[in-house]
Tab-separated table of C-alpha atoms in Angstrom:
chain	number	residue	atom	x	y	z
H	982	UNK	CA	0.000	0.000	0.000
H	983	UNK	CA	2.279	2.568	0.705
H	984	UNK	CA	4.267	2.074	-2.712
H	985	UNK	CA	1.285	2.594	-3.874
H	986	UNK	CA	0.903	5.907	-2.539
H	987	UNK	CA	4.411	6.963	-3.598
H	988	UNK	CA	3.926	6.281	-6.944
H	989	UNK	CA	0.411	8.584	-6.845
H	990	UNK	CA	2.359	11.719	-4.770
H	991	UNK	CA	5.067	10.837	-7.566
H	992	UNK	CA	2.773	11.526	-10.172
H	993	UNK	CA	0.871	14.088	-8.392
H	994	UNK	CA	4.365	15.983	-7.857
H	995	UNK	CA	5.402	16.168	-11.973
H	996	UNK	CA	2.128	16.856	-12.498
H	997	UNK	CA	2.527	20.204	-10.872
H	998	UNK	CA	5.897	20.729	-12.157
H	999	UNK	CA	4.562	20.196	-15.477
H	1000	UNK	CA	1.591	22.553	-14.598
H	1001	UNK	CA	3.611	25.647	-12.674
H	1002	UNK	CA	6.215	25.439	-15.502
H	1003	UNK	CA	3.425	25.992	-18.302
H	1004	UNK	CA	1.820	28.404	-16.523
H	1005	UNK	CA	4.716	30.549	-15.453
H	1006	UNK	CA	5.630	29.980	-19.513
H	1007	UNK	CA	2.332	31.572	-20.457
H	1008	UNK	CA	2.375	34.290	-18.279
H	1009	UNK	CA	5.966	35.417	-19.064
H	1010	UNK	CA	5.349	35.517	-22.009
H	1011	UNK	CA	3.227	39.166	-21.477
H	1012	UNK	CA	6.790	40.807	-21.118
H	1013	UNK	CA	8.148	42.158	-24.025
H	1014	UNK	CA	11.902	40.869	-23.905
H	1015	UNK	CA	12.777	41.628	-27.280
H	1016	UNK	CA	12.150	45.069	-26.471
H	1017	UNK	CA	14.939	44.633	-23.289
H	1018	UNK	CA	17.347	42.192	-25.469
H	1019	UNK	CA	17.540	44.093	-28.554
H	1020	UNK	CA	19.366	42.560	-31.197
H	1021	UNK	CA	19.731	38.847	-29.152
H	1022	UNK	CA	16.244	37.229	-29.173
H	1023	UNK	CA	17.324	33.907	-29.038
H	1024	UNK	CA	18.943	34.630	-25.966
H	1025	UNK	CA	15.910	36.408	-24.987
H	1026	UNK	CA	13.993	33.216	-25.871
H	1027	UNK	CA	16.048	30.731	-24.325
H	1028	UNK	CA	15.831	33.610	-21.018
H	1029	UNK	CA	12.021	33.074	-21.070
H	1030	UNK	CA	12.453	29.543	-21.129
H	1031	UNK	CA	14.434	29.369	-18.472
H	1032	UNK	CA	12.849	32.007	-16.172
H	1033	UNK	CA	9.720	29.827	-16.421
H	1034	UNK	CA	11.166	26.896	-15.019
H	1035	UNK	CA	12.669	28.138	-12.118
H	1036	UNK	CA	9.630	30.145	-11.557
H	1037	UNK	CA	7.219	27.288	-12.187
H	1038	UNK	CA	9.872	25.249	-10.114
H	1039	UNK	CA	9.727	27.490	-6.869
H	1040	UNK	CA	5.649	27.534	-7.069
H	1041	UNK	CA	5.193	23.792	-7.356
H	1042	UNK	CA	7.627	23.210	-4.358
H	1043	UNK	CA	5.512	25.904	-2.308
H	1044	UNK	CA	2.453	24.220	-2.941
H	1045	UNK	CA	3.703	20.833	-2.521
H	1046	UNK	CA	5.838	21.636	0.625
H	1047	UNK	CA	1.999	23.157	2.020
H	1048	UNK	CA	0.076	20.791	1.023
H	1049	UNK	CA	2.719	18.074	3.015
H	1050	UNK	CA	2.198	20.205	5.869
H	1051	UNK	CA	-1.499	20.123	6.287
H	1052	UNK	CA	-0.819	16.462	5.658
H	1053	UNK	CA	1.242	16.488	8.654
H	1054	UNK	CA	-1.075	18.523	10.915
H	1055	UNK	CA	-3.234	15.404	10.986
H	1056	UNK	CA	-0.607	13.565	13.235
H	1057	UNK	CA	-0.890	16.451	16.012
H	1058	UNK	CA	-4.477	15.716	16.353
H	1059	UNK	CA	-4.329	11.595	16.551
């Protein structure tokens, strides 16, 4: 049982990866870099790509590092 339940917070956990990464894709992509980078927008590209992941990165491990905290709030009240 509890492999079981790793393999489900394993998949929960790259699911939000996945999902914090996309999103933090989408919304910087509302600043205008090329206007910043001038003459290097593949830089400015590959400086969007990577801004999202870390972004999307730090989100995720908020919300999963919360969520495992309620979690653990239930073993104060047993």
């Amino acid at each position: 049982m509890e492999g079981k339940r790793l393999g489900i917070q394993a998949i929960i956990t790259l699911i939000s990866y996945l999902f914090f990464i996309l999103l933090a894709f989408w919304c910087i992509q509302a600043i205008p870099f090329h206007k910043f980078m001038g003459r290097f927008e593949s830089q400015a590209k590959m400086l969007i790509v990577l801004l999202s992941i870390a972004l999307g990165y730090t989100v995720a491990s908020f919300f999963l590092g919360l969520i495992t905290a309620i979690q653990n709030l239930t073993f104060l009240v047993r």
